Amino acid sequence: MTEKKEDSALSSRRNFIKTAGLAAAGFMIVPRHVLGGNGFTAPSDRLQVAGVGVGGKGQSNIANIYKGGKADISFLCDVDDRRAAATVKNFPNARYYKDYREMLDREGKNIDAVVVSTPDHNHAMIAMAAMQLGKHVYVEKPLTHDIYEARKLTEAAQRYKVVTQMGNQGASGDGVRQLQDWVNGGVIGKVKDVYCWTDRPSWPQGILWPQTSGQVPSELDWDLWLGSAPYRPYVEKLVPFNWRGWWDFGTGAIGDMGAHLVEPPFRILELDTPIEVQCSVGSIYVDEFKRGYFPDSCPPSSHIIMTFKKTKKTKDDLKIHWMDGGIKPERPEELAPNEAFGANGVLFEGTKGKMICDVYGANPRLLPLSRTNEVRVKQSVERVPGSVDGHYWSWVEACIAGYGKKQLSSPFEIAGPLTETLLIANLAIRGTDVQKPTADGKRFTYPGRDIKLLWDKENLRVTNFDEVNQFVKREYRQGWSLGA
């Protein structure tokens, strides 16, 4: 562990508590302006934040939370000193740790909230450890690696009464709320079908695990990076980003982008987890008529169809089509030949019309595009101050206010079921690689490639293909636990 000087905010906070305690002997109430003049924010009203995983997306998460002006970045934790370097430089008074367990054990009394921005496989156990100490949490998307973890974190948020938010910033954006206003106003009628698509993965998928081990960089603690995942020798280019394509660590394209693209229809149409899911995946051939088999890696592309029970905003049971790897739905007829149909987007088809948006629910448009500026509806959904940036700031303010005092865009009660939905879709993908030997033992069949999976929400299991239920809840590596 490397320690820096104690954050001045912590010192100020302790001084404030001491001063307030002395004042209480003579006064029942100490007005805030007495402590520091009008507009002064008392130390007790500033959130003391710890970041776990502070490079890359963690760096931007920490920076945006600080930018809101009501949080102090008091503690930083990362298993990779190289990735953490910029954030450590930006917050020189924050104490720095490599192991989140040591940080929580030593500093728990000084931490109000924890921001988790690690790879997917370690989200749940870090968030759970923080919540069990009564700390509010902000967890990067997808909320968890496993369906079971998502359910447990959702339950824990209520049990420990902490403020939670998942890091899908578009959930607080103005765009998704404009789409919501159009649906609430009946502009496109009842929704029949939804299509979500992305150009991800932008990292290698559909490949074998590298056969050659690499040299672990001196700045990286490889055992801590692996965390809950099975032990594997270090390989080059897995860290910091390409882990997304490996099932032990990541959740593929839908895990990366689904929280930004499936979130708008999930929220707007008031959906619950799907009742069934089916898929087809792209293939890699390694020789003539010889399809490659890469069960450790996500496929290069997929088309997943998730079916949801009818709601008051859908015509019937709703199908959401997820397409990744550059696959797109057919261009809507209402789009002119040269009008853009972007690399990432969502298309809603209703009984009275269509609407479309980009990733994060941004740039909402009615089709044909001329309708966007012609149609006027009453605003039915309150906007989040700061829009996408407000996703961070509103979480900080809710933490300061306390559990249950402020409504957020992506608390675990919403983010949990959304994450379960994305990971149920991944069950269909993983099912396509389930092998069964033929009677003569000379070849394999793949019984999960041409079926539809039926989902039992209450019992967290597929009812008609038990082989994929092993992926609902994985076994953690020895020494690591969800603690639930």
GROMACS .gro file of C-alpha atoms in nm:
model
  484
    1MET     CA    1   0.000   0.000   0.000
    2THR     CA    2   0.114   0.354  -0.077
    3GLU     CA    3  -0.019   0.632   0.146
    4LYS     CA    4  -0.034   1.003   0.078
    5LYS     CA    5  -0.102   1.289   0.314
    6GLU     CA    6  -0.442   1.290   0.473
    7ASP     CA    7  -0.699   1.470   0.263
    8SER     CA    8  -0.765   1.816   0.396
    9ALA     CA    9  -1.136   1.751   0.358
   10LEU     CA   10  -1.117   1.474   0.617
   11SER     CA   11  -0.936   1.703   0.858
   12SER     CA   12  -1.194   1.974   0.800
   13ARG     CA   13  -1.471   1.729   0.857
   14ARG     CA   14  -1.331   1.615   1.191
   15ASN     CA   15  -1.278   1.976   1.298
   16PHE     CA   16  -1.636   2.052   1.205
   17ILE     CA   17  -1.769   1.763   1.413
   18LYS     CA   18  -1.555   1.869   1.708
   19THR     CA   19  -1.664   2.232   1.680
   20ALA     CA   20  -2.028   2.137   1.644
   21GLY     CA   21  -2.004   1.915   1.952
   22LEU     CA   22  -1.863   2.199   2.163
   23ALA     CA   23  -2.123   2.441   2.034
   24ALA     CA   24  -2.400   2.200   2.127
   25ALA     CA   25  -2.325   2.265   2.494
   26GLY     CA   26  -2.455   2.619   2.455
   27PHE     CA   27  -2.683   2.604   2.149
   28MET     CA   28  -2.951   2.362   2.037
   29ILE     CA   29  -2.915   2.467   1.669
   30VAL     CA   30  -2.617   2.608   1.482
   31PRO     CA   31  -2.728   2.780   1.161
   32ARG     CA   32  -2.519   2.683   0.856
   33HIS     CA   33  -2.432   3.048   0.772
   34VAL     CA   34  -2.273   3.087   1.113
   35LEU     CA   35  -2.022   2.816   1.020
   36GLY     CA   36  -1.898   2.982   0.706
   37GLY     CA   37  -2.120   3.253   0.566
   38ASN     CA   38  -2.401   3.233   0.314
   39GLY     CA   39  -2.342   2.976   0.042
   40PHE     CA   40  -2.083   2.790   0.250
   41THR     CA   41  -2.104   2.412   0.225
   42ALA     CA   42  -2.033   2.261   0.563
   43PRO     CA   43  -1.778   1.976   0.569
   44SER     CA   44  -2.052   1.740   0.688
   45ASP     CA   45  -2.247   1.817   0.369
   46ARG     CA   46  -1.968   1.708   0.138
   47LEU     CA   47  -1.956   1.347   0.029
   48GLN     CA   48  -1.631   1.163   0.103
   49VAL     CA   49  -1.580   0.936  -0.198
   50ALA     CA   50  -1.356   0.637  -0.255
   51GLY     CA   51  -1.289   0.514  -0.609
   52VAL     CA   52  -1.208   0.152  -0.691
   53GLY     CA   53  -1.069   0.119  -1.042
   54VAL     CA   54  -0.964   0.474  -1.123
   55GLY     CA   55  -0.812   0.452  -1.470
   56GLY     CA   56  -0.997   0.470  -1.802
   57LYS     CA   57  -1.369   0.491  -1.733
   58GLY     CA   58  -1.293   0.511  -1.362
   59GLN     CA   59  -1.090   0.825  -1.427
   60SER     CA   60  -1.382   0.996  -1.600
   61ASN     CA   61  -1.629   0.875  -1.336
   62ILE     CA   62  -1.420   1.021  -1.057
   63ALA     CA   63  -1.363   1.347  -1.246
   64ASN     CA   64  -1.734   1.396  -1.318
   65ILE     CA   65  -1.836   1.322  -0.961
   66TYR     CA   66  -1.584   1.578  -0.835
   67LYS     CA   67  -1.691   1.833  -1.096
   68GLY     CA   68  -2.035   1.858  -0.934
   69GLY     CA   69  -1.875   2.048  -0.645
   70LYS     CA   70  -2.025   1.852  -0.356
   71ALA     CA   71  -1.787   1.558  -0.328
   72ASP     CA   72  -1.429   1.514  -0.213
   73ILE     CA   73  -1.223   1.237  -0.369
   74SER     CA   74  -1.061   1.112  -0.051
   75PHE     CA   75  -0.945   0.761  -0.137
   76LEU     CA   76  -0.830   0.588  -0.455
   77CYS     CA   77  -0.776   0.219  -0.522
   78ASP     CA   78  -0.644   0.040  -0.829
   79VAL     CA   79  -0.456  -0.283  -0.893
   80ASP     CA   80  -0.261  -0.116  -1.175
   81ASP     CA   81  -0.046   0.184  -1.087
   82ARG     CA   82  -0.007   0.271  -1.456
   83ARG     CA   83  -0.380   0.310  -1.508
   84ALA     CA   84  -0.425   0.496  -1.182
   85ALA     CA   85  -0.145   0.746  -1.241
   86ALA     CA   86  -0.349   1.028  -1.396
   87THR     CA   87  -0.620   1.019  -1.128
   88VAL     CA   88  -0.361   0.998  -0.848
   89LYS     CA   89  -0.196   1.306  -0.998
   90ASN     CA   90  -0.529   1.490  -1.019
   91PHE     CA   91  -0.613   1.415  -0.654
   92PRO     CA   92  -0.277   1.423  -0.476
   93ASN     CA   93  -0.428   1.435  -0.126
   94ALA     CA   94  -0.629   1.116  -0.173
   95ARG     CA   95  -0.488   0.809  -0.001
   96TYR     CA   96  -0.402   0.535  -0.248
   97TYR     CA   97  -0.448   0.161  -0.207
   98LYS     CA   98  -0.414  -0.144  -0.432
   99ASP     CA   99  -0.654  -0.376  -0.248
  100TYR     CA  100  -1.011  -0.251  -0.194
  101ARG     CA  101  -1.047  -0.482   0.107
  102GLU     CA  102  -0.761  -0.313   0.287
  103MET     CA  103  -0.898   0.030   0.197
  104LEU     CA  104  -1.244  -0.049   0.333
  105ASP     CA  105  -1.100  -0.210   0.644
  106ARG     CA  106  -0.868   0.077   0.729
  107GLU     CA  107  -1.068   0.374   0.602
  108GLY     CA  108  -1.430   0.261   0.626
  109LYS     CA  109  -1.517   0.509   0.900
  110ASN     CA  110  -1.404   0.799   0.679
  111ILE     CA  111  -1.579   0.688   0.358
  112ASP     CA  112  -1.934   0.788   0.269
  113ALA     CA  113  -1.961   0.638  -0.080
  114VAL     CA  114  -1.772   0.411  -0.318
  115VAL     CA  115  -1.743   0.432  -0.697
  116VAL     CA  116  -1.673   0.094  -0.861
  117SER     CA  117  -1.524   0.107  -1.212
  118THR     CA  118  -1.334  -0.221  -1.238
  119PRO     CA  119  -1.378  -0.495  -1.503
  120ASP     CA  120  -1.719  -0.662  -1.489
  121HIS     CA  121  -1.619  -0.975  -1.296
  122ASN     CA  122  -1.528  -0.781  -0.980
  123HIS     CA  123  -1.816  -0.530  -0.969
  124ALA     CA  124  -2.049  -0.726  -0.743
  125MET     CA  125  -1.815  -0.828  -0.464
  126ILE     CA  126  -1.668  -0.478  -0.429
  127ALA     CA  127  -2.010  -0.314  -0.430
  128MET     CA  128  -2.146  -0.567  -0.182
  129ALA     CA  129  -1.852  -0.516   0.056
  130ALA     CA  130  -1.915  -0.140   0.049
  131MET     CA  131  -2.291  -0.172   0.100
  132GLN     CA  132  -2.243  -0.406   0.394
  133LEU     CA  133  -2.050  -0.123   0.559
  134GLY     CA  134  -2.338   0.114   0.491
  135LYS     CA  135  -2.165   0.295   0.205
  136HIS     CA  136  -2.355   0.438  -0.090
  137VAL     CA  137  -2.235   0.298  -0.423
  138TYR     CA  138  -2.204   0.403  -0.785
  139VAL     CA  139  -2.123   0.100  -1.002
  140GLU     CA  140  -2.019   0.112  -1.365
  141LYS     CA  141  -2.229  -0.077  -1.617
  142PRO     CA  142  -2.309  -0.358  -1.651
  143LEU     CA  143  -2.398  -0.373  -1.285
  144THR     CA  144  -2.268  -0.730  -1.251
  145HIS     CA  145  -2.113  -1.020  -1.439
  146ASP     CA  146  -2.376  -1.277  -1.336
  147ILE     CA  147  -2.755  -1.279  -1.309
  148TYR     CA  148  -2.739  -1.402  -0.950
  149GLU     CA  149  -2.510  -1.113  -0.856
  150ALA     CA  150  -2.753  -0.860  -1.003
  151ARG     CA  151  -3.039  -1.000  -0.797
  152LYS     CA  152  -2.830  -1.001  -0.479
  153LEU     CA  153  -2.709  -0.642  -0.521
  154THR     CA  154  -3.065  -0.525  -0.583
  155GLU     CA  155  -3.180  -0.692  -0.262
  156ALA     CA  156  -2.878  -0.562  -0.068
  157ALA     CA  157  -2.944  -0.199  -0.164
  158GLN     CA  158  -3.281  -0.219   0.010
  159ARG     CA  159  -3.153  -0.424   0.302
  160TYR     CA  160  -2.865  -0.190   0.385
  161LYS     CA  161  -3.061   0.124   0.289
  162VAL     CA  162  -2.790   0.282   0.077
  163VAL     CA  163  -2.817   0.512  -0.225
  164THR     CA  164  -2.725   0.334  -0.549
  165GLN     CA  165  -2.671   0.425  -0.912
  166MET     CA  166  -2.546   0.228  -1.212
  167GLY     CA  167  -2.315   0.407  -1.454
  168ASN     CA  168  -2.539   0.425  -1.760
  169GLN     CA  169  -2.536   0.803  -1.786
  170GLY     CA  170  -2.789   0.822  -2.067
  171ALA     CA  171  -3.055   0.713  -1.819
  172SER     CA  172  -3.045   1.072  -1.689
  173GLY     CA  173  -3.027   1.232  -2.032
  174ASP     CA  174  -3.288   1.458  -2.188
  175GLY     CA  175  -3.307   1.232  -2.495
  176VAL     CA  176  -3.464   0.931  -2.329
  177ARG     CA  177  -3.713   1.161  -2.157
  178GLN     CA  178  -3.814   1.314  -2.490
  179LEU     CA  179  -3.876   0.964  -2.624
  180GLN     CA  180  -4.079   0.895  -2.313
  181ASP     CA  181  -4.288   1.208  -2.369
  182TRP     CA  182  -4.368   1.095  -2.724
  183VAL     CA  183  -4.478   0.750  -2.610
  184ASN     CA  184  -4.678   0.892  -2.319
  185GLY     CA  185  -4.838   1.138  -2.559
  186GLY     CA  186  -4.946   0.860  -2.795
  187VAL     CA  187  -4.740   0.996  -3.086
  188ILE     CA  188  -4.634   0.652  -3.213
  189GLY     CA  189  -4.922   0.456  -3.061
  190LYS     CA  190  -4.863   0.121  -2.894
  191VAL     CA  191  -4.512  -0.012  -2.949
  192LYS     CA  192  -4.492  -0.334  -3.154
  193ASP     CA  193  -4.120  -0.402  -3.193
  194VAL     CA  194  -3.788  -0.253  -3.086
  195TYR     CA  195  -3.448  -0.290  -3.254
  196CYS     CA  196  -3.118  -0.212  -3.079
  197TRP     CA  197  -2.787  -0.236  -3.261
  198THR     CA  198  -2.419  -0.162  -3.207
  199ASP     CA  199  -2.090  -0.180  -3.393
  200ARG     CA  200  -1.929  -0.333  -3.082
  201PRO     CA  201  -1.730  -0.544  -3.015
  202SER     CA  202  -1.437  -0.315  -3.080
  203TRP     CA  203  -1.204  -0.571  -2.919
  204PRO     CA  204  -1.114  -0.929  -3.027
  205GLN     CA  205  -1.385  -1.195  -2.992
  206GLY     CA  206  -1.433  -1.539  -3.138
  207ILE     CA  207  -1.072  -1.640  -3.066
  208LEU     CA  208  -0.873  -1.895  -2.864
  209TRP     CA  209  -0.710  -1.798  -2.536
  210PRO     CA  210  -0.348  -1.706  -2.615
  211GLN     CA  211  -0.108  -1.996  -2.576
  212THR     CA  212   0.187  -1.780  -2.471
  213SER     CA  213   0.200  -1.626  -2.127
  214GLY     CA  214   0.334  -1.275  -2.083
  215GLN     CA  215   0.542  -1.098  -1.823
  216VAL     CA  216   0.327  -0.930  -1.558
  217PRO     CA  217   0.412  -0.556  -1.547
  218SER     CA  218   0.566  -0.455  -1.216
  219GLU     CA  219   0.293  -0.194  -1.162
  220LEU     CA  220   0.012  -0.451  -1.193
  221ASP     CA  221  -0.101  -0.689  -0.919
  222TRP     CA  222  -0.227  -0.973  -1.138
  223ASP     CA  223  -0.382  -1.176  -0.854
  224LEU     CA  224  -0.588  -0.877  -0.740
  225TRP     CA  225  -0.689  -0.803  -1.099
  226LEU     CA  226  -0.818  -1.159  -1.139
  227GLY     CA  227  -1.011  -1.128  -0.815
  228SER     CA  228  -1.318  -1.352  -0.832
  229ALA     CA  229  -1.227  -1.503  -1.172
  230PRO     CA  230  -1.056  -1.841  -1.221
  231TYR     CA  231  -0.678  -1.825  -1.221
  232ARG     CA  232  -0.520  -1.781  -1.562
  233PRO     CA  233  -0.163  -1.688  -1.645
  234TYR     CA  234  -0.112  -1.328  -1.750
  235VAL     CA  235  -0.131  -1.266  -2.126
  236GLU     CA  236  -0.050  -0.955  -2.324
  237LYS     CA  237  -0.323  -0.710  -2.427
  238LEU     CA  238  -0.589  -0.847  -2.193
  239VAL     CA  239  -0.546  -0.545  -1.966
  240PRO     CA  240  -0.675  -0.278  -1.979
  241PHE     CA  241  -0.957  -0.334  -2.230
  242ASN     CA  242  -0.965  -0.662  -2.423
  243TRP     CA  243  -1.091  -0.858  -2.122
  244ARG     CA  244  -1.442  -0.763  -2.240
  245GLY     CA  245  -1.442  -1.044  -2.496
  246TRP     CA  246  -1.368  -1.325  -2.248
  247TRP     CA  247  -1.650  -1.484  -2.048
  248ASP     CA  248  -1.440  -1.517  -1.733
  249PHE     CA  249  -1.410  -1.139  -1.710
  250GLY     CA  250  -1.648  -0.961  -1.945
  251THR     CA  251  -2.003  -0.982  -2.075
  252GLY     CA  252  -1.951  -0.914  -2.444
  253ALA     CA  253  -2.108  -0.650  -2.662
  254ILE     CA  254  -2.449  -0.651  -2.493
  255GLY     CA  255  -2.281  -0.623  -2.153
  256ASP     CA  256  -2.086  -0.322  -2.271
  257MET     CA  257  -2.354  -0.139  -2.468
  258GLY     CA  258  -2.686  -0.288  -2.362
  259ALA     CA  259  -2.715  -0.058  -2.060
  260HIS     CA  260  -2.700   0.233  -2.305
  261LEU     CA  261  -2.921   0.091  -2.582
  262VAL     CA  262  -3.170  -0.146  -2.418
  263GLU     CA  263  -3.223   0.100  -2.132
  264PRO     CA  264  -3.449   0.343  -2.328
  265PRO     CA  265  -3.714   0.083  -2.425
  266PHE     CA  266  -3.680  -0.092  -2.089
  267ARG     CA  267  -3.758   0.233  -1.907
  268ILE     CA  268  -4.007   0.388  -2.147
  269LEU     CA  269  -4.217   0.074  -2.196
  270GLU     CA  270  -4.199  -0.023  -1.826
  271LEU     CA  271  -4.061  -0.368  -1.901
  272ASP     CA  272  -3.964  -0.645  -1.662
  273THR     CA  273  -3.708  -0.919  -1.735
  274PRO     CA  274  -3.780  -1.124  -2.051
  275ILE     CA  275  -3.988  -1.440  -2.045
  276GLU     CA  276  -3.795  -1.602  -2.330
  277VAL     CA  277  -3.483  -1.546  -2.538
  278GLN     CA  278  -3.333  -1.687  -2.856
  279CYS     CA  279  -3.031  -1.601  -3.066
  280SER     CA  280  -2.805  -1.670  -3.359
  281VAL     CA  281  -2.432  -1.594  -3.356
  282GLY     CA  282  -2.161  -1.527  -3.611
  283SER     CA  283  -1.924  -1.812  -3.689
  284ILE     CA  284  -1.549  -1.834  -3.743
  285TYR     CA  285  -1.432  -2.111  -3.974
  286VAL     CA  286  -1.079  -2.242  -3.919
  287ASP     CA  287  -1.073  -2.473  -4.220
  288GLU     CA  288  -1.301  -2.599  -4.497
  289PHE     CA  289  -1.638  -2.674  -4.339
  290LYS     CA  290  -1.472  -2.669  -3.997
  291ARG     CA  291  -1.635  -2.424  -3.763
  292GLY     CA  292  -1.411  -2.299  -3.484
  293TYR     CA  293  -1.503  -2.368  -3.124
  294PHE     CA  294  -1.412  -2.088  -2.883
  295PRO     CA  295  -1.618  -2.136  -2.564
  296ASP     CA  296  -1.400  -1.901  -2.357
  297SER     CA  297  -1.464  -1.609  -2.590
  298CYS     CA  298  -1.777  -1.419  -2.687
  299PRO     CA  299  -1.878  -1.457  -3.054
  300PRO     CA  300  -1.784  -1.197  -3.318
  301SER     CA  301  -2.150  -1.101  -3.375
  302SER     CA  302  -2.496  -1.195  -3.259
  303HIS     CA  303  -2.867  -1.136  -3.309
  304ILE     CA  304  -3.070  -1.189  -2.992
  305ILE     CA  305  -3.448  -1.173  -2.965
  306MET     CA  306  -3.588  -1.109  -2.617
  307THR     CA  307  -3.962  -1.140  -2.554
  308PHE     CA  308  -4.128  -0.940  -2.276
  309LYS     CA  309  -4.478  -0.956  -2.132
  310LYS     CA  310  -4.724  -0.701  -2.263
  311THR     CA  311  -4.744  -0.367  -2.082
  312LYS     CA  312  -4.990  -0.079  -2.116
  313LYS     CA  313  -4.752   0.081  -2.365
  314THR     CA  314  -4.703  -0.219  -2.597
  315LYS     CA  315  -4.946  -0.367  -2.846
  316ASP     CA  316  -4.879  -0.726  -2.743
  317ASP     CA  317  -4.593  -0.918  -2.588
  318LEU     CA  318  -4.292  -0.717  -2.706
  319LYS     CA  319  -3.985  -0.839  -2.890
  320ILE     CA  320  -3.658  -0.649  -2.857
  321HIS     CA  321  -3.404  -0.740  -3.124
  322TRP     CA  322  -3.041  -0.694  -3.017
  323MET     CA  323  -2.779  -0.689  -3.295
  324ASP     CA  324  -2.405  -0.649  -3.252
  325GLY     CA  325  -2.087  -0.690  -3.454
  326GLY     CA  326  -2.209  -0.439  -3.713
  327ILE     CA  327  -2.537  -0.617  -3.788
  328LYS     CA  328  -2.828  -0.375  -3.830
  329PRO     CA  329  -3.202  -0.400  -3.884
  330GLU     CA  330  -3.353  -0.302  -4.216
  331ARG     CA  331  -3.351   0.073  -4.273
  332PRO     CA  332  -3.692   0.224  -4.199
  333GLU     CA  333  -3.876   0.320  -4.516
  334GLU     CA  334  -3.934   0.665  -4.367
  335LEU     CA  335  -3.560   0.743  -4.386
  336ALA     CA  336  -3.444   0.902  -4.710
  337PRO     CA  337  -3.163   0.715  -4.891
  338ASN     CA  338  -2.890   0.950  -4.768
  339GLU     CA  339  -3.022   1.007  -4.417
  340ALA     CA  340  -2.793   0.851  -4.156
  341PHE     CA  341  -2.876   0.520  -3.991
  342GLY     CA  342  -2.594   0.521  -3.738
  343ALA     CA  343  -2.351   0.260  -3.605
  344ASN     CA  344  -2.536   0.245  -3.270
  345GLY     CA  345  -2.904   0.310  -3.219
  346VAL     CA  346  -3.256   0.214  -3.114
  347LEU     CA  347  -3.565   0.198  -3.336
  348PHE     CA  348  -3.918   0.190  -3.191
  349GLU     CA  349  -4.196   0.072  -3.423
  350GLY     CA  350  -4.544   0.165  -3.305
  351THR     CA  351  -4.898   0.127  -3.435
  352LYS     CA  352  -4.906   0.496  -3.534
  353GLY     CA  353  -4.544   0.570  -3.622
  354LYS     CA  354  -4.176   0.523  -3.549
  355MET     CA  355  -3.905   0.693  -3.350
  356ILE     CA  356  -3.531   0.648  -3.331
  357CYS     CA  357  -3.237   0.753  -3.114
  358ASP     CA  358  -2.861   0.712  -3.085
  359VAL     CA  359  -2.666   0.551  -2.803
  360TYR     CA  360  -2.755   0.687  -2.454
  361GLY     CA  361  -3.099   0.772  -2.593
  362ALA     CA  362  -2.939   1.083  -2.744
  363ASN     CA  363  -3.060   1.266  -3.053
  364PRO     CA  364  -3.422   1.143  -3.043
  365ARG     CA  365  -3.608   1.172  -3.375
  366LEU     CA  366  -3.949   1.092  -3.508
  367LEU     CA  367  -3.978   0.933  -3.853
  368PRO     CA  368  -3.990   1.075  -4.106
  369LEU     CA  369  -3.737   1.319  -3.961
  370SER     CA  370  -3.949   1.620  -4.052
  371ARG     CA  371  -4.199   1.517  -3.782
  372THR     CA  372  -3.940   1.578  -3.509
  373ASN     CA  373  -3.983   1.955  -3.527
  374GLU     CA  374  -4.351   1.945  -3.618
  375VAL     CA  375  -4.496   1.735  -3.337
  376ARG     CA  376  -4.551   1.897  -3.000
  377VAL     CA  377  -4.650   1.708  -2.685
  378LYS     CA  378  -4.677   1.804  -2.322
  379GLN     CA  379  -4.367   1.731  -2.114
  380SER     CA  380  -4.466   1.434  -1.899
  381VAL     CA  381  -4.130   1.343  -1.746
  382GLU     CA  382  -3.919   1.568  -1.526
  383ARG     CA  383  -3.568   1.636  -1.659
  384VAL     CA  384  -3.254   1.571  -1.456
  385PRO     CA  385  -3.058   1.895  -1.395
  386GLY     CA  386  -2.734   1.862  -1.586
  387SER     CA  387  -2.874   1.584  -1.808
  388VAL     CA  388  -2.602   1.318  -1.861
  389ASP     CA  389  -2.359   1.494  -1.623
  390GLY     CA  390  -2.644   1.515  -1.377
  391HIS     CA  391  -2.636   1.136  -1.354
  392TYR     CA  392  -2.327   1.176  -1.134
  393TRP     CA  393  -2.429   1.490  -0.952
  394SER     CA  394  -2.778   1.370  -0.862
  395TRP     CA  395  -2.625   1.057  -0.710
  396VAL     CA  396  -2.395   1.269  -0.493
  397GLU     CA  397  -2.686   1.487  -0.380
  398ALA     CA  398  -2.898   1.180  -0.305
  399CYS     CA  399  -2.617   1.033  -0.095
  400ILE     CA  400  -2.590   1.354   0.106
  401ALA     CA  401  -2.969   1.367   0.152
  402GLY     CA  402  -2.985   1.003   0.263
  403TYR     CA  403  -3.155   0.683   0.157
  404GLY     CA  404  -3.505   0.725   0.015
  405LYS     CA  405  -3.496   1.105   0.005
  406LYS     CA  406  -3.430   1.161  -0.369
  407GLN     CA  407  -3.528   0.972  -0.684
  408LEU     CA  408  -3.248   0.865  -0.921
  409SER     CA  409  -3.248   0.745  -1.281
  410SER     CA  410  -3.071   0.412  -1.240
  411PRO     CA  411  -3.088   0.287  -0.880
  412PHE     CA  412  -3.036  -0.084  -0.840
  413GLU     CA  413  -3.413  -0.142  -0.824
  414ILE     CA  414  -3.410  -0.041  -1.195
  415ALA     CA  415  -3.051  -0.125  -1.291
  416GLY     CA  416  -3.073  -0.472  -1.137
  417PRO     CA  417  -3.359  -0.601  -1.357
  418LEU     CA  418  -3.208  -0.427  -1.661
  419THR     CA  419  -2.877  -0.602  -1.596
  420GLU     CA  420  -3.055  -0.934  -1.546
  421THR     CA  421  -3.217  -0.881  -1.886
  422LEU     CA  422  -2.884  -0.830  -2.061
  423LEU     CA  423  -2.731  -1.132  -1.892
  424ILE     CA  424  -3.032  -1.353  -1.971
  425ALA     CA  425  -2.963  -1.264  -2.335
  426ASN     CA  426  -2.607  -1.385  -2.282
  427LEU     CA  427  -2.740  -1.721  -2.162
  428ALA     CA  428  -2.873  -1.778  -2.514
  429ILE     CA  429  -2.532  -1.693  -2.660
  430ARG     CA  430  -2.348  -1.923  -2.422
  431GLY     CA  431  -2.600  -2.196  -2.492
  432THR     CA  432  -2.484  -2.211  -2.852
  433ASP     CA  433  -2.146  -2.347  -2.736
  434VAL     CA  434  -2.286  -2.624  -2.515
  435GLN     CA  435  -2.151  -2.953  -2.654
  436LYS     CA  436  -2.296  -3.303  -2.625
  437PRO     CA  437  -2.112  -3.606  -2.764
  438THR     CA  438  -2.287  -3.834  -3.010
  439ALA     CA  439  -2.352  -4.195  -2.915
  440ASP     CA  440  -2.038  -4.314  -3.091
  441GLY     CA  441  -1.827  -4.042  -2.927
  442LYS     CA  442  -1.680  -3.934  -3.259
  443ARG     CA  443  -1.832  -3.589  -3.280
  444PHE     CA  444  -2.039  -3.333  -3.089
  445THR     CA  445  -2.387  -3.192  -3.125
  446TYR     CA  446  -2.490  -2.841  -3.016
  447PRO     CA  447  -2.844  -2.867  -2.881
  448GLY     CA  448  -2.859  -2.502  -2.768
  449ARG     CA  449  -2.813  -2.351  -3.113
  450ASP     CA  450  -3.165  -2.386  -3.248
  451ILE     CA  451  -3.391  -2.348  -2.946
  452LYS     CA  452  -3.567  -2.078  -2.747
  453LEU     CA  453  -3.485  -2.047  -2.377
  454LEU     CA  454  -3.775  -2.009  -2.132
  455TRP     CA  455  -3.689  -1.799  -1.826
  456ASP     CA  456  -3.819  -1.848  -1.471
  457LYS     CA  457  -3.766  -1.511  -1.305
  458GLU     CA  458  -3.851  -1.615  -0.951
  459ASN     CA  459  -3.613  -1.909  -0.945
  460LEU     CA  460  -3.343  -1.755  -1.166
  461ARG     CA  461  -3.325  -2.043  -1.408
  462VAL     CA  462  -3.393  -2.157  -1.762
  463THR     CA  463  -3.663  -2.423  -1.744
  464ASN     CA  464  -3.607  -2.606  -2.075
  465PHE     CA  465  -3.227  -2.626  -2.114
  466ASP     CA  466  -3.058  -2.686  -1.782
  467GLU     CA  467  -2.707  -2.680  -1.926
  468VAL     CA  468  -2.700  -2.297  -1.934
  469ASN     CA  469  -2.801  -2.256  -1.570
  470GLN     CA  470  -2.437  -2.303  -1.471
  471PHE     CA  471  -2.382  -1.949  -1.605
  472VAL     CA  472  -2.649  -1.790  -1.385
  473LYS     CA  473  -2.420  -1.807  -1.084
  474ARG     CA  474  -2.051  -1.880  -1.122
  475GLU     CA  475  -1.816  -2.012  -0.857
  476TYR     CA  476  -1.572  -1.753  -0.724
  477ARG     CA  477  -1.203  -1.831  -0.700
  478GLN     CA  478  -1.096  -1.952  -0.358
  479GLY     CA  479  -1.040  -1.661  -0.121
  480TRP     CA  480  -1.301  -1.436  -0.285
  481SER     CA  481  -1.666  -1.405  -0.191
  482LEU     CA  482  -1.977  -1.205  -0.267
  483GLY     CA  483  -2.037  -1.190   0.106
  484ALA     CA  484  -2.415  -1.214   0.066
   0.00000   0.00000   0.00000
